[in-house]
mmCIF file of C-alpha atoms in Angstrom:
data_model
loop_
_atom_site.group_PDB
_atom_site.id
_atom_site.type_symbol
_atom_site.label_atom_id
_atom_site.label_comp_id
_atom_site.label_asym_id
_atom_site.label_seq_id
_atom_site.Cartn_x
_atom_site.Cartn_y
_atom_site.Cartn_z
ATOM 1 C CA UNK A 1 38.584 -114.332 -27.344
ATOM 2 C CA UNK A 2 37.438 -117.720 -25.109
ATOM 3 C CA UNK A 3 33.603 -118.033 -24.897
ATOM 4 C CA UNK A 4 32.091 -117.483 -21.314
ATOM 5 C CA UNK A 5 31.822 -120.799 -19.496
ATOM 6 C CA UNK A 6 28.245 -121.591 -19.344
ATOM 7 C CA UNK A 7 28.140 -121.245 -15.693
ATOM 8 C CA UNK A 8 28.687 -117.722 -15.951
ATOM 9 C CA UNK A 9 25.804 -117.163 -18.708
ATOM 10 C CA UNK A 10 23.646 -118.810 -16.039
ATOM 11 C CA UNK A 11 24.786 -116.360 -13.153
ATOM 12 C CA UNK A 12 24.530 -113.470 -15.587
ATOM 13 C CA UNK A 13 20.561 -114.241 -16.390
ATOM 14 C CA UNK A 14 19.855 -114.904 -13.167
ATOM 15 C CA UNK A 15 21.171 -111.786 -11.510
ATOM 16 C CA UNK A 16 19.599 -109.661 -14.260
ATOM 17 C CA UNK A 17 16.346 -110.949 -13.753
ATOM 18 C CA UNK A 18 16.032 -110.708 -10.072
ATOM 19 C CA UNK A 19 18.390 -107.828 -9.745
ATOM 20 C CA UNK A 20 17.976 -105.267 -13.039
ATOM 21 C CA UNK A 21 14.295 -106.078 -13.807
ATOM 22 C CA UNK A 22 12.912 -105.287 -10.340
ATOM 23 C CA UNK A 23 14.486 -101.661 -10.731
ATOM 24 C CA UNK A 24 13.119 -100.795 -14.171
ATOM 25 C CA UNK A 25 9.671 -102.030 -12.940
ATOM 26 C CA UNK A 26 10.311 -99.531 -10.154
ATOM 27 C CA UNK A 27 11.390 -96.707 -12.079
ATOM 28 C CA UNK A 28 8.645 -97.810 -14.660
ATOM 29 C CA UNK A 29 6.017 -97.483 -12.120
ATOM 30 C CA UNK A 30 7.447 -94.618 -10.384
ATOM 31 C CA UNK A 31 7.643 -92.766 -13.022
ATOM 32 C CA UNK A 32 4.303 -93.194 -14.190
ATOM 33 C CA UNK A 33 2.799 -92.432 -10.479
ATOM 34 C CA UNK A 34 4.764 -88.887 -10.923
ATOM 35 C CA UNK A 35 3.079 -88.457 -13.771
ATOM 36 C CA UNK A 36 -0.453 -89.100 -12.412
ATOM 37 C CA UNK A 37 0.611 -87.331 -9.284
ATOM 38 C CA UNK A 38 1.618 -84.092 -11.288
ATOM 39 C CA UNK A 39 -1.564 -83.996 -12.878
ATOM 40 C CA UNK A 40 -3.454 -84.174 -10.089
ATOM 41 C CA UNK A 41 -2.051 -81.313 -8.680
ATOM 42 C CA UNK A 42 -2.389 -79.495 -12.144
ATOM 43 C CA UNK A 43 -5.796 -79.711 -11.741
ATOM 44 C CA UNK A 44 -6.465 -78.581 -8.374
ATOM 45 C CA UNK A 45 -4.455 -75.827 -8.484
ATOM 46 C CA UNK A 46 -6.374 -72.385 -9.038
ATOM 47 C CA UNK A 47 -5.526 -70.865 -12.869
ATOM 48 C CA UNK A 48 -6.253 -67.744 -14.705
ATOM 49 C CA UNK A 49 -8.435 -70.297 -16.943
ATOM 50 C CA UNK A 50 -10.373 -71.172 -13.475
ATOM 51 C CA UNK A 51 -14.298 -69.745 -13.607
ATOM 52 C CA UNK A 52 -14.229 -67.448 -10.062
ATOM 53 C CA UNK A 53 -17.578 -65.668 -10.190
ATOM 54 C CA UNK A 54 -17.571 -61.732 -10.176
ATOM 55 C CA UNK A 55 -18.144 -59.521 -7.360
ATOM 56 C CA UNK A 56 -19.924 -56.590 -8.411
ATOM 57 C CA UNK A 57 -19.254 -53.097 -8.103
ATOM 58 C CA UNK A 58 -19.659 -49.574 -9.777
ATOM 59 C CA UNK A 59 -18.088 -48.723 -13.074
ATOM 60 C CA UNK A 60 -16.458 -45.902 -11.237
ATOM 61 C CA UNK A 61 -15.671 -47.462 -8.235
ATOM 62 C CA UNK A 62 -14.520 -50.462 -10.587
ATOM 63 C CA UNK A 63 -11.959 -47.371 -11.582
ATOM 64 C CA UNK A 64 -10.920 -45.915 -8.446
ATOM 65 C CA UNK A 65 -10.382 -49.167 -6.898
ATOM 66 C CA UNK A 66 -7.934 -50.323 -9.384
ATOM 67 C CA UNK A 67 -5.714 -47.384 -9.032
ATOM 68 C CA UNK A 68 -6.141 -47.965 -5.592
ATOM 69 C CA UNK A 69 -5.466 -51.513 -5.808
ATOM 70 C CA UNK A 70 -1.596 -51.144 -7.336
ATOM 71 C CA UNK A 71 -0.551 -48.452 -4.698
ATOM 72 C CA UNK A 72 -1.665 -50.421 -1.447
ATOM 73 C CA UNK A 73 -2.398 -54.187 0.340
ATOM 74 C CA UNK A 74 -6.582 -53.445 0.420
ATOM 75 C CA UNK A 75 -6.536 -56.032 3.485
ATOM 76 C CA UNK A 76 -4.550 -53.532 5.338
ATOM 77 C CA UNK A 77 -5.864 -50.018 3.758
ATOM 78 C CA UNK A 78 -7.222 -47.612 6.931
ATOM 79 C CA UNK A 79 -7.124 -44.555 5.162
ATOM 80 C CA UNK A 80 -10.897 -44.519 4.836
ATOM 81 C CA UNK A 81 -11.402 -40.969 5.104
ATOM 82 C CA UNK A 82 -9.591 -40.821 1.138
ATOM 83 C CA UNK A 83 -13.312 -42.435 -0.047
ATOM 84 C CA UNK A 84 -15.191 -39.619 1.256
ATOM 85 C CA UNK A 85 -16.754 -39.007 -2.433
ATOM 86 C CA UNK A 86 -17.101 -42.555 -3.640
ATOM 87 C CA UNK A 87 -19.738 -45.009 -1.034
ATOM 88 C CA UNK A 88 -19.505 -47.846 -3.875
ATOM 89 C CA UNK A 89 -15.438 -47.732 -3.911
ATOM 90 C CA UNK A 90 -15.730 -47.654 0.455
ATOM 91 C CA UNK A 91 -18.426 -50.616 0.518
ATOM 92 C CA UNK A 92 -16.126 -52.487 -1.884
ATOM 93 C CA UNK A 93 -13.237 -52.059 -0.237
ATOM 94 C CA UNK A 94 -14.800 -53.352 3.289
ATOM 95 C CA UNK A 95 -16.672 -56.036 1.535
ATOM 96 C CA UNK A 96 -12.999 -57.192 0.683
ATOM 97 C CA UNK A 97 -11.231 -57.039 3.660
ATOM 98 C CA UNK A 98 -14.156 -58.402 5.228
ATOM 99 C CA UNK A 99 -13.701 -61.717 2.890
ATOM 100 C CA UNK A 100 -9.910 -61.698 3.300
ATOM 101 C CA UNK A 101 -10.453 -61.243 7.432
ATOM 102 C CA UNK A 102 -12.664 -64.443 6.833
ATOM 103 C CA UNK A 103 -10.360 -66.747 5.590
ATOM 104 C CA UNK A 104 -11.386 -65.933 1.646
ATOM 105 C CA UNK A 105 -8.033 -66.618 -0.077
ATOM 106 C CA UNK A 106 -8.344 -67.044 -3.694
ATOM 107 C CA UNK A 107 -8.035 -64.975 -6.618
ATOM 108 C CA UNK A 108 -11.099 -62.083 -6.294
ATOM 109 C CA UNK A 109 -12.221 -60.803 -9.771
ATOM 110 C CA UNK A 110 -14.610 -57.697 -9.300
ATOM 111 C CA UNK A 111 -16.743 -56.653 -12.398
ATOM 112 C CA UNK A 112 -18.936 -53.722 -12.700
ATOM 113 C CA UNK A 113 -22.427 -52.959 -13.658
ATOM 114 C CA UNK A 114 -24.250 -50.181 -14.642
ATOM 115 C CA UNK A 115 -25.976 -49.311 -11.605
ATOM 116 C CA UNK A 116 -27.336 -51.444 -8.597
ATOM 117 C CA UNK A 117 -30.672 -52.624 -10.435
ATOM 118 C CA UNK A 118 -28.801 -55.086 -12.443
ATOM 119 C CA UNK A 119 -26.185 -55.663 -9.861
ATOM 120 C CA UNK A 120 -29.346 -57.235 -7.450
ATOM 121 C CA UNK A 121 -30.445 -58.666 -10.226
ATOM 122 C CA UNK A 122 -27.240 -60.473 -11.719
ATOM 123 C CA UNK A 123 -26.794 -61.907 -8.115
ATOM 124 C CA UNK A 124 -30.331 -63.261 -7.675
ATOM 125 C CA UNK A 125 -30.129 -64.953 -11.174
ATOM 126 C CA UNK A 126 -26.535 -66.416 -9.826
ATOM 127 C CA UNK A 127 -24.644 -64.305 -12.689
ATOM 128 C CA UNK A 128 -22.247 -63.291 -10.218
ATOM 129 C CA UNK A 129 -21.480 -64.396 -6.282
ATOM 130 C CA UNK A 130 -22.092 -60.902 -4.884
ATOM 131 C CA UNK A 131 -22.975 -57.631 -4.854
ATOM 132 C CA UNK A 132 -20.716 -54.805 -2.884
ATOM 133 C CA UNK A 133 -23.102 -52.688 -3.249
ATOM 134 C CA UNK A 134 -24.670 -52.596 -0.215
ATOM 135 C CA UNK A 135 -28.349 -52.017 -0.695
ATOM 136 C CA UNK A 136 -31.113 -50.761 1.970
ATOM 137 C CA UNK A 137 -32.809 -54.003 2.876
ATOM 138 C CA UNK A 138 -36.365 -52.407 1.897
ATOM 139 C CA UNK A 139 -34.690 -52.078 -1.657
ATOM 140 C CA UNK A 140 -34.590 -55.677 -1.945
ATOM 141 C CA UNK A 141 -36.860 -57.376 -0.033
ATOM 142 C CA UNK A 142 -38.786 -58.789 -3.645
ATOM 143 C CA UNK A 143 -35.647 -61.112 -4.102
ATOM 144 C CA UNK A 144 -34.805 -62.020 -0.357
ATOM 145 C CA UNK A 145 -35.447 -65.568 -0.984
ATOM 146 C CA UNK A 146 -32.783 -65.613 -3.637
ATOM 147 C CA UNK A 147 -29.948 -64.205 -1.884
ATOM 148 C CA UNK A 148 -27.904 -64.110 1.783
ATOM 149 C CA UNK A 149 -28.217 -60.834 3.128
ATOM 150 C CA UNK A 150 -25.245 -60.052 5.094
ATOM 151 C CA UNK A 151 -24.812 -58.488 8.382
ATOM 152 C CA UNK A 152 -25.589 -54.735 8.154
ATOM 153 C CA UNK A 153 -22.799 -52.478 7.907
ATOM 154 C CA UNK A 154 -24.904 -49.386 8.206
ATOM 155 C CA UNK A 155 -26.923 -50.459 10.846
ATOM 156 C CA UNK A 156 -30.794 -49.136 12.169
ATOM 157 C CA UNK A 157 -30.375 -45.698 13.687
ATOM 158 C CA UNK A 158 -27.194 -44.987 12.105
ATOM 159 C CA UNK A 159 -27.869 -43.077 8.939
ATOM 160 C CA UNK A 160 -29.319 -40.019 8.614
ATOM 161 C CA UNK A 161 -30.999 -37.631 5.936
ATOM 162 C CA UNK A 162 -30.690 -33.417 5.596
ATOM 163 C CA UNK A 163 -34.216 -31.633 5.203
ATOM 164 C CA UNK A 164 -33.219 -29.201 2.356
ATOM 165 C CA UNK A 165 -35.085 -26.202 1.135
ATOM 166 C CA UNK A 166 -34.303 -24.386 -2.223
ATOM 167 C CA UNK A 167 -33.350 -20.392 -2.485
ATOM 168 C CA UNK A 168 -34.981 -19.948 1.483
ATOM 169 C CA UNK A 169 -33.313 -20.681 4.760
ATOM 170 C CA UNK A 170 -35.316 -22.848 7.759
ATOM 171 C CA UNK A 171 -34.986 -22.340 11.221
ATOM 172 C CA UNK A 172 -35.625 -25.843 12.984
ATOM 173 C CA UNK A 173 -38.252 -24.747 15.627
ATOM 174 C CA UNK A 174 -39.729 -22.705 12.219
ATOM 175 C CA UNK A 175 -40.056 -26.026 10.296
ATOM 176 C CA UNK A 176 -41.339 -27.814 13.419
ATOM 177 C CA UNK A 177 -44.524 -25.798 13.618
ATOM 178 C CA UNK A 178 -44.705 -25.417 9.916
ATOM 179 C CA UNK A 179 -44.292 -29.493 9.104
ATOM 180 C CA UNK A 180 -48.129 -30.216 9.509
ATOM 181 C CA UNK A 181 -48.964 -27.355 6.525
ATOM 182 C CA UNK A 182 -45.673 -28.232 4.514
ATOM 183 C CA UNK A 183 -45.402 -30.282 1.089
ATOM 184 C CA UNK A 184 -42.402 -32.953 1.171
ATOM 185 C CA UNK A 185 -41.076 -34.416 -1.715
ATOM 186 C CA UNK A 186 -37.991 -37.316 -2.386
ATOM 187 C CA UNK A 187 -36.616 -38.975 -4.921
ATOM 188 C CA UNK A 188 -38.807 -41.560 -5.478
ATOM 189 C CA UNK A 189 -36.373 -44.366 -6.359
ATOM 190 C CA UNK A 190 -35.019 -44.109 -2.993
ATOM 191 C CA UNK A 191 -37.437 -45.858 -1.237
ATOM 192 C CA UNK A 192 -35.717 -45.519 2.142
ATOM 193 C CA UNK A 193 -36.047 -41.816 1.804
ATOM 194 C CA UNK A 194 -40.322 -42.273 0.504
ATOM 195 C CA UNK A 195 -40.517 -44.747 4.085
ATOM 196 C CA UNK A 196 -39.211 -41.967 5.865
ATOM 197 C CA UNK A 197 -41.140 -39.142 4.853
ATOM 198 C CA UNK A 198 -44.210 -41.071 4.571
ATOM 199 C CA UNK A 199 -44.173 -41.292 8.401
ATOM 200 C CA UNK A 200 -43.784 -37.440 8.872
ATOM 201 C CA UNK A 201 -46.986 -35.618 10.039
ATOM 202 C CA UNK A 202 -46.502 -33.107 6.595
ATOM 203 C CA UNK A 203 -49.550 -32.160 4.180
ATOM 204 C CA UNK A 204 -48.477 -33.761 1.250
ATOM 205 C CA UNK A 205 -46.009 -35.855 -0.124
ATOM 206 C CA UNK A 206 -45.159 -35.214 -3.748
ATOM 207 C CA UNK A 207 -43.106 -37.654 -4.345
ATOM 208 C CA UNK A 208 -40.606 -37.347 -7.724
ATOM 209 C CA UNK A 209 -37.935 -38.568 -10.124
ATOM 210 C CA UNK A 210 -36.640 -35.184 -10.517
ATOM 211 C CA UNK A 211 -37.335 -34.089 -6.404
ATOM 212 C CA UNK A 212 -34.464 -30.995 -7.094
ATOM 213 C CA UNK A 213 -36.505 -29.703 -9.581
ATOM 214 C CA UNK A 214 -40.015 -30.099 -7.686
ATOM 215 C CA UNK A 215 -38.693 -28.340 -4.753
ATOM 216 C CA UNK A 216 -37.004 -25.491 -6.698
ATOM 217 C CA UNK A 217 -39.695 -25.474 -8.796
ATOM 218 C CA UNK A 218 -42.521 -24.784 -6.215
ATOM 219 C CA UNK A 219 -44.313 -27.870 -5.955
ATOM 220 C CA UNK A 220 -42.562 -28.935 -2.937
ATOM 221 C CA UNK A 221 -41.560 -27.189 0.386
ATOM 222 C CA UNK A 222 -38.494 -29.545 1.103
ATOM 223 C CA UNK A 223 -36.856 -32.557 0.619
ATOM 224 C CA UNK A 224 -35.162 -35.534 2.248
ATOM 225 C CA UNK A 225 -31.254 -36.005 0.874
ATOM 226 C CA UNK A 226 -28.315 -37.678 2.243
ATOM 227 C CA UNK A 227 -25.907 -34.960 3.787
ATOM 228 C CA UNK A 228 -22.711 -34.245 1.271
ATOM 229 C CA UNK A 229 -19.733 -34.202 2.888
ATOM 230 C CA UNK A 230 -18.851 -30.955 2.668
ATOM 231 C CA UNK A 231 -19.292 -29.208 6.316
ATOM 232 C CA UNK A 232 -21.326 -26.438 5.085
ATOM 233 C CA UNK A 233 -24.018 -29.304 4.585
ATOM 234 C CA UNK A 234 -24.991 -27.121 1.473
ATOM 235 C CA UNK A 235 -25.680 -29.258 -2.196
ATOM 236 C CA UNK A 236 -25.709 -27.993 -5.708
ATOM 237 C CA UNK A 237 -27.534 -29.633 -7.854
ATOM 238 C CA UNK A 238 -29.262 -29.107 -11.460
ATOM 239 C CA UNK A 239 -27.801 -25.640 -11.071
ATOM 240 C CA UNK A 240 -29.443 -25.159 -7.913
ATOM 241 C CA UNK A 241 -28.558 -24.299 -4.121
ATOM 242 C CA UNK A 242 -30.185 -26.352 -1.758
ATOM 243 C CA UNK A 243 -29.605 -25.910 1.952
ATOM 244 C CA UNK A 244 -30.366 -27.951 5.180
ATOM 245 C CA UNK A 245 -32.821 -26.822 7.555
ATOM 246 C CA UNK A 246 -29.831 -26.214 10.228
ATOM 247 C CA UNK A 247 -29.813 -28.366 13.030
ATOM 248 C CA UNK A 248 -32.188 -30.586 12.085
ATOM 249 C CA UNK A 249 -32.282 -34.000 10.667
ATOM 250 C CA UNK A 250 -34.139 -37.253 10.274
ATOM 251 C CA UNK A 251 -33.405 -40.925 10.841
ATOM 252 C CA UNK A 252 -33.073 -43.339 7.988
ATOM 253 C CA UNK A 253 -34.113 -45.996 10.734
ATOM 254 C CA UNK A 254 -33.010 -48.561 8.294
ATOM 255 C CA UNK A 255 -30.041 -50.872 7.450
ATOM 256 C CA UNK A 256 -27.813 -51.590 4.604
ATOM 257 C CA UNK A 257 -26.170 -54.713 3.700
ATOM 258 C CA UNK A 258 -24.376 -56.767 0.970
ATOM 259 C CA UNK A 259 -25.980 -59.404 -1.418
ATOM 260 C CA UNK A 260 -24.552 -62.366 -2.107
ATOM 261 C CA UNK A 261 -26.551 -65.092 -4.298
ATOM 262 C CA UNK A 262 -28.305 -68.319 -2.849
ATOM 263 C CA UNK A 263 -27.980 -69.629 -6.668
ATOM 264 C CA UNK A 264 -23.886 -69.383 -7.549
ATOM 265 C CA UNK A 265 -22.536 -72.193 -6.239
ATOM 266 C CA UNK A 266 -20.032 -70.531 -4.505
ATOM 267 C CA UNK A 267 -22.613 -68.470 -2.211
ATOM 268 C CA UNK A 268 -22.490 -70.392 0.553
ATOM 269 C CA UNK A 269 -18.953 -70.335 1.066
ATOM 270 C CA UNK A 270 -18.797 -66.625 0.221
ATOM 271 C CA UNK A 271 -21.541 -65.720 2.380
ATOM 272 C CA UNK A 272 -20.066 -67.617 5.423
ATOM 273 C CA UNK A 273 -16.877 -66.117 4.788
ATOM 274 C CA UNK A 274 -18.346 -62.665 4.545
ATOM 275 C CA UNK A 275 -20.085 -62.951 7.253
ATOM 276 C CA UNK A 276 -16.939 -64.137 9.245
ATOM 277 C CA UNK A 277 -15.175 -61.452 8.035
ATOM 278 C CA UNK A 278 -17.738 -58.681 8.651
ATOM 279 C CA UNK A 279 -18.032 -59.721 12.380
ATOM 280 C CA UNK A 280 -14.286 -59.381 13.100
ATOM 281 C CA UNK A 281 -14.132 -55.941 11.360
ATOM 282 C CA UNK A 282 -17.112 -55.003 13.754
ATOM 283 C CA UNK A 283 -15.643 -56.296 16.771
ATOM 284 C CA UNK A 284 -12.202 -54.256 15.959
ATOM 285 C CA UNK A 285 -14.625 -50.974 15.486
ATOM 286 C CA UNK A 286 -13.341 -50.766 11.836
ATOM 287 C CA UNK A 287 -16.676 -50.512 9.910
ATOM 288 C CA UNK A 288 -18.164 -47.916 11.976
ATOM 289 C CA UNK A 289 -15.118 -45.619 11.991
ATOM 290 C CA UNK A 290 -14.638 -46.538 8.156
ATOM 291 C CA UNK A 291 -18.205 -45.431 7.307
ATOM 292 C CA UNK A 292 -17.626 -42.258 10.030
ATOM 293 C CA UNK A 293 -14.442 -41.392 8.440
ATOM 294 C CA UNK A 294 -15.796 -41.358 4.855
ATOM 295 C CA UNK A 295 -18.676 -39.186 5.917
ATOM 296 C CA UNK A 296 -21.367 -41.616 4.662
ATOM 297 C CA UNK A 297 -22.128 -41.316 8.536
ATOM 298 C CA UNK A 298 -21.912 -37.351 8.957
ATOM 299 C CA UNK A 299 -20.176 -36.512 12.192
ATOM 300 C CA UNK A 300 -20.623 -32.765 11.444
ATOM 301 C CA UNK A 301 -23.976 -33.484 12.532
ATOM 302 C CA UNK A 302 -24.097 -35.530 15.562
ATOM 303 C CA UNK A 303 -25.192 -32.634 17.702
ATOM 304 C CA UNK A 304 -28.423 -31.604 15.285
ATOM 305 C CA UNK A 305 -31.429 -32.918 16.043
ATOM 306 C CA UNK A 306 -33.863 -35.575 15.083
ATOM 307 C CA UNK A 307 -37.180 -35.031 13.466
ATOM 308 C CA UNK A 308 -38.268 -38.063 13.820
ATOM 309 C CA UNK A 309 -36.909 -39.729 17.197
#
């Protein structure tokens, strides 16, 4: 076979260097830009591995809600009156379409506590991002500098409390001109309820951790309780019938609201989110008629009226 004539070894070497060289170092570089590229977005994309801090709920709301969760879009539920007998699974569910109506669009991972103690508490120590538990502001006024308190979703004026007797029935005008000589009692965790009846004009408060069993037991005329939502307005409890002084009630005068944690570094975002959200739902009407529906605000009610004006 002849040799190649030295002019064409030249050509050759010349036309790999400019020509062949320049497109490896291309696909060279290109290749290793994809690479960093790719990894980039790797990184800033949200994972299960990614730390989301917990919303907290109820362990049996926690429950109910995931049942709920696989048989419906939550952003879109409006079937409020179906969490009649669970307020923790109805606050949760607002508190979430109230994020997602905000512009909240990552992954949500809810976690439940024990009972709303160490939910305020997780959230002021920055444990978790929130509480949807909404809490009476008076319940958590000790931590208000560690935590956002969102708009109130039961706001002042709204809720209302039964007067219940045990084994007698009250006429209202009876139990007007009987308040000044009667003994009241509540429960005295609910500190709402204690505000209330402290500013009744009764004899004595006698106040309780067990206020079914001071009533029933004699040490108390009445006591202060939300209103079930059953119609008949009656409650059994510890074995006992209590019934509602008919046609009269009393004003909570107080407002509830989510928690959400001035420590978690995702609180700001949250809260502004929440708070977002919580105004659109208001503006469309849905928080009132979800809390209406579910009978946390009793509109069997409406017509009774108030002891305390």
């Amino acid at each position: 076979m002849p040799r190649p004539s030295l002019a064409r070894c030249v050509w050759r070497n010349i036309f790999q260097y400019f020509c062949v060289a320049p497109m490896c170092t291309v696909i060279f570089f290109a290749g290793v830009y994809s690479a960093l590229t790719s990894k980039a977005i790797a990184s800033t994309t949200l994972t299960s591995t990614t730390k989301i801090s917990p919303i907290l709920t109820s362990p049996h709301a926690l429950k109910a809600f995931n049942k709920l969760n696989t048989q419906t879009d939550i952003a879109r539920f409006r079937d409020y009156n179906l969490l009649a007998h669970d307020r923790d699974l109805l606050d949760l569910v607002i508190a979430i379409q109230a994020l997602r109506e905000g512009g909240y669009k990552d992954e949500l991972v809810v976690r439940a506590v024990d009972n709303p103690e160490i939910a305020l508490e997780s959230v002021a120590k920055g444990e978790a991002v929130m509480s949807a538990i909404s809490e009476w502001r008076l319940e958590v006024a000790r931590q208000e500098n560690k935590l956002w308190l969102s708009d109130a979703v039961i706001r002042k004026g709204e809720f209302e409390y039964g007067i219940y007797t045990c084994g007698t029935t009250m006429k209202a005008d009876d139990f007007r001109q009987s308040l000044s000589n009667l003994v009241g009692t509540s429960d005295v965790r609910d500190q709402t309820a204690t505000a209330v009846l402290n500013s009744l004009n009764v004899k004595k408060k006698n106040l309780s951790s067990q206020p079914v069993a001071t009533v029933c037991g004699g040490a108390a005329d009445f006591l202060l309780m939300p209103f079930p939502i059953d119609t008949t307005q009656t409650l059994t409890m510890d074995g006992h019938l209590l019934t509602p002084v008919h046609g009269l009630k009393v004003n909570a005068k107080a407002t509830r609201h989510y928690l959400v944690s001035r420590v978690d570094s995702d609180g700001r975002r949250r809260f502004l989110q929440l708070q977002r959200g919580l105004r659109k739902l208001r503006v469309k009407g849905r928080i009132h008629q979800a809390y209406r529906k579910a009978s946390v605000l009793h509109p069997h009610v409406e017509n009774w009226s108030l002891l305390n004006p």
